[in-house]
Each structure stands twice: as structure tokens, then as C-alpha cells.
GROMACS .gro file of C-alpha atoms in nm:
model
  371
    1UNK     CA    1   2.395   0.662  -0.413
    2UNK     CA    2   2.121   0.825  -0.635
    3UNK     CA    3   1.914   0.588  -0.883
    4UNK     CA    4   1.711   0.748  -1.149
    5UNK     CA    5   1.509   0.484  -1.308
    6UNK     CA    6   1.285   0.455  -1.646
    7UNK     CA    7   1.041   0.217  -1.719
    8UNK     CA    8   0.764   0.301  -1.977
    9UNK     CA    9   0.478   0.007  -1.916
   10UNK     CA   10   0.379  -0.266  -1.657
   11UNK     CA   11   0.670  -0.534  -1.729
   12UNK     CA   12   0.936  -0.302  -1.682
   13UNK     CA   13   0.746  -0.165  -1.370
   14UNK     CA   14   0.797  -0.502  -1.223
   15UNK     CA   15   1.134  -0.578  -1.318
   16UNK     CA   16   1.242  -0.247  -1.184
   17UNK     CA   17   1.080  -0.288  -0.866
   18UNK     CA   18   1.273  -0.604  -0.808
   19UNK     CA   19   1.592  -0.464  -0.889
   20UNK     CA   20   1.545  -0.175  -0.697
   21UNK     CA   21   1.456  -0.414  -0.383
   22UNK     CA   22   1.783  -0.604  -0.430
   23UNK     CA   23   1.984  -0.272  -0.469
   24UNK     CA   24   1.844  -0.159  -0.139
   25UNK     CA   25   1.983  -0.468   0.025
   26UNK     CA   26   2.329  -0.374  -0.095
   27UNK     CA   27   2.312   0.004  -0.085
   28UNK     CA   28   2.179   0.115   0.250
   29UNK     CA   29   2.190   0.497   0.123
   30UNK     CA   30   1.986   0.419  -0.185
   31UNK     CA   31   1.739   0.674  -0.322
   32UNK     CA   32   1.561   0.642  -0.630
   33UNK     CA   33   1.350   0.859  -0.851
   34UNK     CA   34   1.173   0.713  -1.140
   35UNK     CA   35   0.925   0.752  -1.422
   36UNK     CA   36   0.757   0.415  -1.340
   37UNK     CA   37   0.466   0.274  -1.184
   38UNK     CA   38   0.299   0.156  -0.875
   39UNK     CA   39   0.547  -0.135  -0.801
   40UNK     CA   40   0.830   0.101  -0.816
   41UNK     CA   41   0.670   0.361  -0.587
   42UNK     CA   42   0.617   0.037  -0.337
   43UNK     CA   43   0.982  -0.031  -0.329
   44UNK     CA   44   1.044   0.397  -0.219
   45UNK     CA   45   1.077   0.542  -0.564
   46UNK     CA   46   0.984   0.895  -0.578
   47UNK     CA   47   0.785   0.877  -0.893
   48UNK     CA   48   0.801   1.172  -1.162
   49UNK     CA   49   0.590   1.035  -1.404
   50UNK     CA   50   0.360   0.744  -1.420
   51UNK     CA   51   0.415   0.523  -1.704
   52UNK     CA   52   0.041   0.521  -1.787
   53UNK     CA   53   0.109   0.894  -1.934
   54UNK     CA   54   0.378   0.729  -2.187
   55UNK     CA   55   0.238   0.422  -2.282
   56UNK     CA   56   0.187   0.446  -2.694
   57UNK     CA   57   0.213   0.116  -2.910
   58UNK     CA   58   0.275   0.125  -3.269
   59UNK     CA   59   0.391   0.372  -3.514
   60UNK     CA   60   0.033   0.520  -3.583
   61UNK     CA   61  -0.033   0.586  -3.204
   62UNK     CA   62   0.322   0.750  -3.164
   63UNK     CA   63   0.255   0.958  -3.461
   64UNK     CA   64  -0.104   1.134  -3.309
   65UNK     CA   65   0.065   1.174  -2.962
   66UNK     CA   66   0.396   1.301  -3.089
   67UNK     CA   67   0.348   1.622  -2.933
   68UNK     CA   68   0.281   1.495  -2.594
   69UNK     CA   69   0.592   1.243  -2.610
   70UNK     CA   70   0.820   1.528  -2.676
   71UNK     CA   71   0.688   1.732  -2.401
   72UNK     CA   72   0.757   1.415  -2.183
   73UNK     CA   73   1.111   1.393  -2.324
   74UNK     CA   74   1.172   1.758  -2.219
   75UNK     CA   75   1.025   1.702  -1.875
   76UNK     CA   76   1.246   1.415  -1.837
   77UNK     CA   77   1.561   1.570  -1.950
   78UNK     CA   78   1.504   1.851  -1.726
   79UNK     CA   79   1.461   1.615  -1.432
   80UNK     CA   80   1.774   1.446  -1.476
   81UNK     CA   81   1.963   1.738  -1.479
   82UNK     CA   82   1.808   1.874  -1.162
   83UNK     CA   83   1.847   1.557  -1.008
   84UNK     CA   84   2.191   1.477  -1.092
   85UNK     CA   85   2.185   1.105  -1.018
   86UNK     CA   86   2.488   0.880  -0.985
   87UNK     CA   87   2.331   0.640  -1.237
   88UNK     CA   88   2.037   0.622  -1.498
   89UNK     CA   89   1.902   0.259  -1.528
   90UNK     CA   90   1.697   0.273  -1.816
   91UNK     CA   91   1.471  -0.046  -1.841
   92UNK     CA   92   1.331  -0.140  -2.234
   93UNK     CA   93   1.105   0.085  -2.378
   94UNK     CA   94   1.376   0.196  -2.640
   95UNK     CA   95   1.173   0.456  -2.877
   96UNK     CA   96   1.188   0.684  -2.573
   97UNK     CA   97   1.468   0.555  -2.343
   98UNK     CA   98   1.772   0.557  -2.607
   99UNK     CA   99   1.668   0.924  -2.663
  100UNK     CA  100   1.719   1.012  -2.310
  101UNK     CA  101   2.048   0.770  -2.282
  102UNK     CA  102   2.220   0.998  -2.531
  103UNK     CA  103   2.099   1.308  -2.348
  104UNK     CA  104   2.240   1.150  -2.026
  105UNK     CA  105   2.536   1.062  -2.188
  106UNK     CA  106   2.623   1.418  -2.327
  107UNK     CA  107   2.557   1.543  -1.993
  108UNK     CA  108   2.824   1.355  -1.806
  109UNK     CA  109   2.542   1.095  -1.637
  110UNK     CA  110   2.634   0.728  -1.629
  111UNK     CA  111   2.387   0.525  -1.839
  112UNK     CA  112   2.300   0.146  -1.753
  113UNK     CA  113   2.053  -0.026  -1.986
  114UNK     CA  114   1.853  -0.295  -1.806
  115UNK     CA  115   1.655  -0.546  -2.087
  116UNK     CA  116   1.787  -0.455  -2.433
  117UNK     CA  117   1.595  -0.304  -2.696
  118UNK     CA  118   1.503  -0.590  -2.917
  119UNK     CA  119   1.747  -0.553  -3.189
  120UNK     CA  120   1.801  -0.900  -3.286
  121UNK     CA  121   1.433  -0.838  -3.437
  122UNK     CA  122   1.442  -0.517  -3.589
  123UNK     CA  123   1.596  -0.163  -3.578
  124UNK     CA  124   1.936  -0.334  -3.560
  125UNK     CA  125   2.091   0.042  -3.636
  126UNK     CA  126   2.034   0.086  -3.249
  127UNK     CA  127   2.334  -0.121  -3.170
  128UNK     CA  128   2.547   0.184  -3.276
  129UNK     CA  129   2.329   0.373  -3.021
  130UNK     CA  130   2.367   0.143  -2.768
  131UNK     CA  131   2.772   0.124  -2.821
  132UNK     CA  132   2.765   0.495  -2.806
  133UNK     CA  133   2.552   0.618  -2.532
  134UNK     CA  134   2.520   0.318  -2.298
  135UNK     CA  135   2.778   0.251  -2.050
  136UNK     CA  136   2.675  -0.091  -1.974
  137UNK     CA  137   2.374  -0.345  -2.089
  138UNK     CA  138   2.238  -0.597  -1.929
  139UNK     CA  139   2.012  -0.872  -2.098
  140UNK     CA  140   1.732  -1.101  -1.965
  141UNK     CA  141   1.738  -1.349  -2.250
  142UNK     CA  142   1.991  -1.590  -2.299
  143UNK     CA  143   2.051  -1.566  -2.700
  144UNK     CA  144   2.135  -1.203  -2.640
  145UNK     CA  145   2.470  -1.219  -2.502
  146UNK     CA  146   2.579  -1.438  -2.828
  147UNK     CA  147   2.418  -1.187  -3.034
  148UNK     CA  148   2.595  -0.852  -2.913
  149UNK     CA  149   2.915  -1.031  -2.939
  150UNK     CA  150   2.880  -1.013  -3.290
  151UNK     CA  151   2.906  -0.638  -3.276
  152UNK     CA  152   3.202  -0.663  -3.026
  153UNK     CA  153   2.979  -0.541  -2.740
  154UNK     CA  154   3.013  -0.698  -2.387
  155UNK     CA  155   2.685  -0.749  -2.202
  156UNK     CA  156   2.596  -0.890  -1.870
  157UNK     CA  157   2.332  -1.186  -1.840
  158UNK     CA  158   2.220  -1.287  -1.494
  159UNK     CA  159   1.922  -1.509  -1.569
  160UNK     CA  160   1.535  -1.388  -1.637
  161UNK     CA  161   1.397  -1.186  -1.342
  162UNK     CA  162   1.072  -1.361  -1.380
  163UNK     CA  163   1.221  -1.677  -1.241
  164UNK     CA  164   1.240  -1.489  -0.905
  165UNK     CA  165   0.911  -1.355  -0.913
  166UNK     CA  166   0.729  -1.654  -1.013
  167UNK     CA  167   0.910  -1.920  -0.807
  168UNK     CA  168   0.870  -1.701  -0.513
  169UNK     CA  169   0.491  -1.642  -0.543
  170UNK     CA  170   0.236  -1.840  -0.306
  171UNK     CA  171  -0.084  -1.907  -0.470
  172UNK     CA  172  -0.391  -1.804  -0.301
  173UNK     CA  173  -0.764  -1.878  -0.361
  174UNK     CA  174  -0.980  -1.656  -0.601
  175UNK     CA  175  -1.352  -1.658  -0.471
  176UNK     CA  176  -1.459  -1.667  -0.864
  177UNK     CA  177  -1.296  -2.018  -0.922
  178UNK     CA  178  -1.460  -2.174  -0.594
  179UNK     CA  179  -1.841  -2.120  -0.729
  180UNK     CA  180  -2.039  -2.389  -0.833
  181UNK     CA  181  -2.004  -2.272  -1.187
  182UNK     CA  182  -1.626  -2.318  -1.185
  183UNK     CA  183  -1.600  -2.620  -0.982
  184UNK     CA  184  -1.490  -2.941  -1.168
  185UNK     CA  185  -1.463  -2.748  -1.492
  186UNK     CA  186  -1.142  -2.711  -1.688
  187UNK     CA  187  -1.028  -2.339  -1.611
  188UNK     CA  188  -0.909  -2.102  -1.920
  189UNK     CA  189  -0.752  -1.783  -1.824
  190UNK     CA  190  -0.743  -1.476  -2.113
  191UNK     CA  191  -0.446  -1.281  -2.107
  192UNK     CA  192  -0.561  -0.985  -2.355
  193UNK     CA  193  -0.226  -0.769  -2.295
  194UNK     CA  194  -0.224  -0.459  -2.100
  195UNK     CA  195  -0.224  -0.175  -2.366
  196UNK     CA  196  -0.565  -0.015  -2.444
  197UNK     CA  197  -0.495  -0.105  -2.827
  198UNK     CA  198  -0.407  -0.463  -2.787
  199UNK     CA  199  -0.710  -0.547  -2.546
  200UNK     CA  200  -0.959  -0.351  -2.800
  201UNK     CA  201  -0.828  -0.565  -3.086
  202UNK     CA  202  -0.776  -0.896  -2.949
  203UNK     CA  203  -1.003  -0.953  -2.619
  204UNK     CA  204  -1.344  -0.968  -2.863
  205UNK     CA  205  -1.157  -1.257  -3.050
  206UNK     CA  206  -1.079  -1.415  -2.736
  207UNK     CA  207  -1.428  -1.399  -2.605
  208UNK     CA  208  -1.533  -1.540  -2.915
  209UNK     CA  209  -1.429  -1.867  -2.807
  210UNK     CA  210  -1.611  -1.878  -2.494
  211UNK     CA  211  -1.966  -1.989  -2.659
  212UNK     CA  212  -1.808  -2.304  -2.778
  213UNK     CA  213  -1.647  -2.425  -2.473
  214UNK     CA  214  -1.949  -2.447  -2.241
  215UNK     CA  215  -1.771  -2.721  -2.048
  216UNK     CA  216  -1.516  -2.460  -1.965
  217UNK     CA  217  -1.485  -2.172  -1.716
  218UNK     CA  218  -1.320  -1.847  -1.816
  219UNK     CA  219  -1.166  -1.550  -1.651
  220UNK     CA  220  -0.997  -1.242  -1.772
  221UNK     CA  221  -0.663  -1.143  -1.629
  222UNK     CA  222  -0.717  -0.770  -1.598
  223UNK     CA  223  -0.434  -0.475  -1.657
  224UNK     CA  224  -0.407  -0.240  -1.351
  225UNK     CA  225  -0.369   0.038  -1.612
  226UNK     CA  226  -0.736  -0.032  -1.750
  227UNK     CA  227  -1.061   0.067  -1.577
  228UNK     CA  228  -1.340  -0.192  -1.512
  229UNK     CA  229  -1.564   0.022  -1.730
  230UNK     CA  230  -1.346  -0.045  -2.032
  231UNK     CA  231  -1.359  -0.434  -1.997
  232UNK     CA  232  -1.743  -0.443  -1.921
  233UNK     CA  233  -1.794  -0.244  -2.256
  234UNK     CA  234  -1.590  -0.517  -2.450
  235UNK     CA  235  -1.760  -0.810  -2.281
  236UNK     CA  236  -2.112  -0.677  -2.288
  237UNK     CA  237  -2.342  -0.990  -2.180
  238UNK     CA  238  -2.069  -1.271  -2.192
  239UNK     CA  239  -2.059  -1.412  -1.842
  240UNK     CA  240  -1.666  -1.396  -1.794
  241UNK     CA  241  -1.526  -1.224  -1.458
  242UNK     CA  242  -1.249  -0.977  -1.473
  243UNK     CA  243  -0.985  -1.011  -1.194
  244UNK     CA  244  -0.738  -0.732  -1.136
  245UNK     CA  245  -0.408  -0.807  -0.939
  246UNK     CA  246  -0.409  -1.205  -0.948
  247UNK     CA  247  -0.270  -1.302  -1.271
  248UNK     CA  248  -0.027  -1.545  -1.076
  249UNK     CA  249  -0.295  -1.681  -0.871
  250UNK     CA  250  -0.510  -1.727  -1.195
  251UNK     CA  251  -0.222  -1.885  -1.399
  252UNK     CA  252  -0.139  -2.117  -1.108
  253UNK     CA  253  -0.479  -2.270  -1.138
  254UNK     CA  254  -0.540  -2.269  -1.524
  255UNK     CA  255  -0.552  -2.544  -1.744
  256UNK     CA  256  -0.484  -2.342  -2.066
  257UNK     CA  257  -0.441  -1.993  -2.121
  258UNK     CA  258  -0.515  -1.767  -2.463
  259UNK     CA  259  -0.231  -1.520  -2.470
  260UNK     CA  260  -0.116  -1.203  -2.618
  261UNK     CA  261   0.209  -1.176  -2.750
  262UNK     CA  262   0.481  -1.016  -2.482
  263UNK     CA  263   0.604  -1.125  -2.136
  264UNK     CA  264   0.271  -1.322  -2.059
  265UNK     CA  265   0.382  -1.588  -2.274
  266UNK     CA  266   0.691  -1.655  -2.069
  267UNK     CA  267   0.487  -1.633  -1.757
  268UNK     CA  268   0.232  -1.860  -1.877
  269UNK     CA  269   0.531  -2.106  -1.931
  270UNK     CA  270   0.674  -2.056  -1.627
  271UNK     CA  271   0.369  -2.179  -1.466
  272UNK     CA  272   0.357  -2.491  -1.704
  273UNK     CA  273   0.036  -2.387  -1.851
  274UNK     CA  274  -0.024  -2.492  -2.216
  275UNK     CA  275  -0.109  -2.196  -2.425
  276UNK     CA  276  -0.204  -2.031  -2.774
  277UNK     CA  277  -0.026  -1.714  -2.866
  278UNK     CA  278  -0.246  -1.417  -3.038
  279UNK     CA  279  -0.143  -1.094  -3.213
  280UNK     CA  280  -0.330  -0.849  -3.405
  281UNK     CA  281  -0.226  -0.489  -3.503
  282UNK     CA  282  -0.319  -0.202  -3.684
  283UNK     CA  283  -0.293  -0.268  -4.055
  284UNK     CA  284   0.019  -0.008  -4.100
  285UNK     CA  285   0.201  -0.159  -3.788
  286UNK     CA  286   0.185  -0.476  -3.935
  287UNK     CA  287   0.276  -0.360  -4.267
  288UNK     CA  288   0.568  -0.217  -4.115
  289UNK     CA  289   0.654  -0.518  -3.928
  290UNK     CA  290   0.632  -0.752  -4.230
  291UNK     CA  291   0.893  -0.522  -4.391
  292UNK     CA  292   1.103  -0.471  -4.070
  293UNK     CA  293   1.111  -0.743  -3.801
  294UNK     CA  294   1.370  -1.021  -3.878
  295UNK     CA  295   1.241  -1.313  -3.665
  296UNK     CA  296   1.075  -1.634  -3.722
  297UNK     CA  297   0.851  -1.637  -3.411
  298UNK     CA  298   0.668  -1.355  -3.211
  299UNK     CA  299   0.638  -1.553  -2.882
  300UNK     CA  300   0.919  -1.514  -2.625
  301UNK     CA  301   0.876  -1.857  -2.563
  302UNK     CA  302   0.975  -1.980  -2.905
  303UNK     CA  303   1.226  -1.703  -2.964
  304UNK     CA  304   1.408  -1.845  -2.666
  305UNK     CA  305   1.363  -2.213  -2.760
  306UNK     CA  306   1.423  -2.177  -3.130
  307UNK     CA  307   1.122  -2.375  -3.237
  308UNK     CA  308   0.745  -2.328  -3.270
  309UNK     CA  309   0.696  -2.475  -2.924
  310UNK     CA  310   0.356  -2.325  -2.881
  311UNK     CA  311   0.115  -2.188  -3.155
  312UNK     CA  312   0.130  -1.828  -3.300
  313UNK     CA  313  -0.178  -1.692  -3.443
  314UNK     CA  314  -0.101  -1.364  -3.609
  315UNK     CA  315  -0.315  -1.101  -3.763
  316UNK     CA  316  -0.554  -1.291  -4.022
  317UNK     CA  317  -0.472  -1.620  -3.875
  318UNK     CA  318  -0.588  -1.502  -3.542
  319UNK     CA  319  -0.989  -1.565  -3.533
  320UNK     CA  320  -1.232  -1.700  -3.260
  321UNK     CA  321  -1.250  -2.022  -3.491
  322UNK     CA  322  -0.866  -2.077  -3.502
  323UNK     CA  323  -0.808  -1.975  -3.157
  324UNK     CA  324  -1.103  -2.256  -3.060
  325UNK     CA  325  -0.922  -2.522  -3.231
  326UNK     CA  326  -0.576  -2.488  -3.068
  327UNK     CA  327  -0.753  -2.441  -2.723
  328UNK     CA  328  -0.919  -2.774  -2.782
  329UNK     CA  329  -0.582  -2.965  -2.846
  330UNK     CA  330  -0.437  -2.785  -2.531
  331UNK     CA  331  -0.733  -2.923  -2.318
  332UNK     CA  332  -0.801  -3.282  -2.462
  333UNK     CA  333  -0.482  -3.391  -2.639
  334UNK     CA  334  -0.258  -3.525  -2.372
  335UNK     CA  335   0.023  -3.634  -2.619
  336UNK     CA  336   0.054  -3.277  -2.677
  337UNK     CA  337   0.042  -3.147  -2.339
  338UNK     CA  338   0.338  -3.375  -2.253
  339UNK     CA  339   0.519  -3.215  -2.522
  340UNK     CA  340   0.476  -2.867  -2.435
  341UNK     CA  341   0.565  -2.947  -2.103
  342UNK     CA  342   0.866  -3.088  -2.187
  343UNK     CA  343   0.963  -2.771  -2.388
  344UNK     CA  344   0.861  -2.559  -2.066
  345UNK     CA  345   1.134  -2.764  -1.891
  346UNK     CA  346   1.407  -2.685  -2.129
  347UNK     CA  347   1.290  -2.289  -2.119
  348UNK     CA  348   1.327  -2.299  -1.781
  349UNK     CA  349   1.692  -2.437  -1.770
  350UNK     CA  350   1.772  -2.160  -2.050
  351UNK     CA  351   1.609  -1.858  -1.855
  352UNK     CA  352   1.836  -1.962  -1.531
  353UNK     CA  353   1.808  -2.034  -1.177
  354UNK     CA  354   1.654  -1.804  -0.917
  355UNK     CA  355   1.804  -1.505  -0.795
  356UNK     CA  356   1.854  -1.331  -1.116
  357UNK     CA  357   1.748  -0.970  -0.983
  358UNK     CA  358   1.977  -1.011  -0.660
  359UNK     CA  359   2.295  -1.114  -0.912
  360UNK     CA  360   2.196  -0.841  -1.149
  361UNK     CA  361   2.196  -0.554  -0.832
  362UNK     CA  362   2.521  -0.717  -0.731
  363UNK     CA  363   2.686  -0.666  -1.101
  364UNK     CA  364   2.541  -0.289  -1.122
  365UNK     CA  365   2.657  -0.207  -0.785
  366UNK     CA  366   2.967  -0.344  -0.818
  367UNK     CA  367   3.016  -0.172  -1.101
  368UNK     CA  368   2.941   0.145  -0.995
  369UNK     CA  369   3.135   0.125  -0.668
  370UNK     CA  370   3.458   0.034  -0.921
  371UNK     CA  371   3.392   0.351  -1.140
   0.00000   0.00000   0.00000
């Protein structure tokens, strides 16, 4: 079968690549064309466009890049029609993908949506679009099945793909953590996100913590989409190494983490690393979120557990001083560490057993074969 996938950011590229791997095991004649990233390309996808070209975050960034986004949508629509896939698999990225879903459906292309738009948090009107333009929705968060049932939408939940990815990872040594400066020191990983805007806003605040913890060793898990010069400009003379492509190796060795809200909060939890979650955005974006977002927490860990299991520092509460106080607790309060690890165990149970990507691929392939 011919599969066409669209993933608009690093996490979508990761999840889609594992789905592709499992689909190839089921469908020897599978061919893939995609808007995605390097991981999807490694699994055999013919890339039409890399997600770096469409990675815009927030109302303001979308507005100033609207002409480019509309141009990309026109290219995508034309590419879909020329390739005529058996199925279009949309991965997260709802602002773009729901518009493509409408176009595909109206042109007789079957539409699967993998990783639901966060309609449970905001923009609930998108439920109508999902019902109208998506043939089947596949979710990765346990509470989403119950949420969509309220709208009489039956969805498939096969577990969270991160369980496969993390549990199959074999940690490797990192030279930067073997040097004399790092030995016998508590290790703190900085995860400032993957988008340029969030890194620019949050990494300087995270780095402000370093001077108050000389007894610790810090390292930055760098996003592959951002050049090293970009990080160096922010870091200046602060002695913190920038490490690419080794996030899971870093998490496997970390004693604590300072994390930008997003998928990284789940990754950190599944590695059993105590964390403090940070987020800052442009004023206009945060103002809109204050009016429209309908959730009590911003981290996926807290959303799934339905309680404040990890500290969340948002906007003006997110400062080097507040992060430092939370970090001290994470490193030196053993009673608190025990509670965090208990919550992580509960989270792991809720996310499901490993094998999620294989179960998902089987569901998709069966539905395609059965029409």
C-alpha cells in the first residue's frame, strides 16, 4: 500500500518513524511519502518537505509566517493529488493537518489521524472537524478515549509509543560525563525544547541556575533542528556542554532535570528522573492561552495523573530563582524523591505496556485491509 504521512515537529517525526517500521513488518509492499524529518527518512520515507520548514509556534509566529504556511499547504495539496496514496496518516500538528484532512477527505483519500489534537485542552470546536474529515482517530493518552466517547467518537488507544522507544534504549557512555569535572557530582540535564522561540526564552533562565549549584554538573540536550552556533550565542561563557543526539543517554544518567513543557516531560518521567517543568511564551500567546485553555496542568505527566506530581513554573513564576529552589528539593529531599518515583510508576502503568507502535500498526493495517 501507499502511505502518505505528515509530521510537523521532532516528536511527530519520532513517533511516525516507529509506526513506519511496524507497518513495513506487516506490509512488505509498503511505500512511504512524507512531510517529516530525518527519522522518517531513515525508515524509507521519500521526503517531500522537512518539518523544519513548517515549525512555527504560537499565534504571533503563525501570523507573521502566514504567507509561507499557505504556500506550504498548496504544495502539500498538489503533492497529495499527484501521489494518490491509499491512506493519509496525519501525526499531531493540528493547525496544518486538520486543513489537509478536509482537503483529502473531499478528494476521496482515506484519512487516519495519529495523536489527537489537544481538543480536551482548548479549541474544542475541532471535534466537529475530526468527526467530519477523519476516518479514524488513534490516540496516545489514556484519558482521550473517554473524552471522545462524550462526543460519540470511537477511537483506538494502543498505548503510548514512548514506552517502546525508551524501554528498548540501551544507554551508552558519554565522554562529557566521564571527565573529572563531572565525576562524583550530581548531574542535571537541561531540556529547553526544540523550537527556536522556546529555547530563546527558556534556556537563559535555566542557565541562570548553574552558578548557584557549583556542586552539580549540567549539560544541555540540544535539539537536532538547531545549529550549535545558536546555542553558543545564548550560553556565552557559561561552562555547560551542548550535546546532540544523546538525550536518552543523558536522561539515563541524570539525577534531576529542568524541562520545557512538552513530550520531554513524559520522556523524563519514564526514565525515572525527578524534574521541574518550565514554560514561558510571548505575552500575546500566553494571554490567548489564559482565555481559551481549559486544563489545570501544562505537563503531560500531571495531565495524565490528574494531579500536580511535578512542579510547573509558568510565565512570571518561571525564573532562575524559582527553578533553583525546586531543583534543590529534587536533588536533596529524599522523601520527595520517593513520592515522585511512586507517581512515575503509576504513570507508566497508565501509558500501557511496550509494543504500542506494533499494536497501532496492526490496527491501522487491519482497518485498511477491511476497507
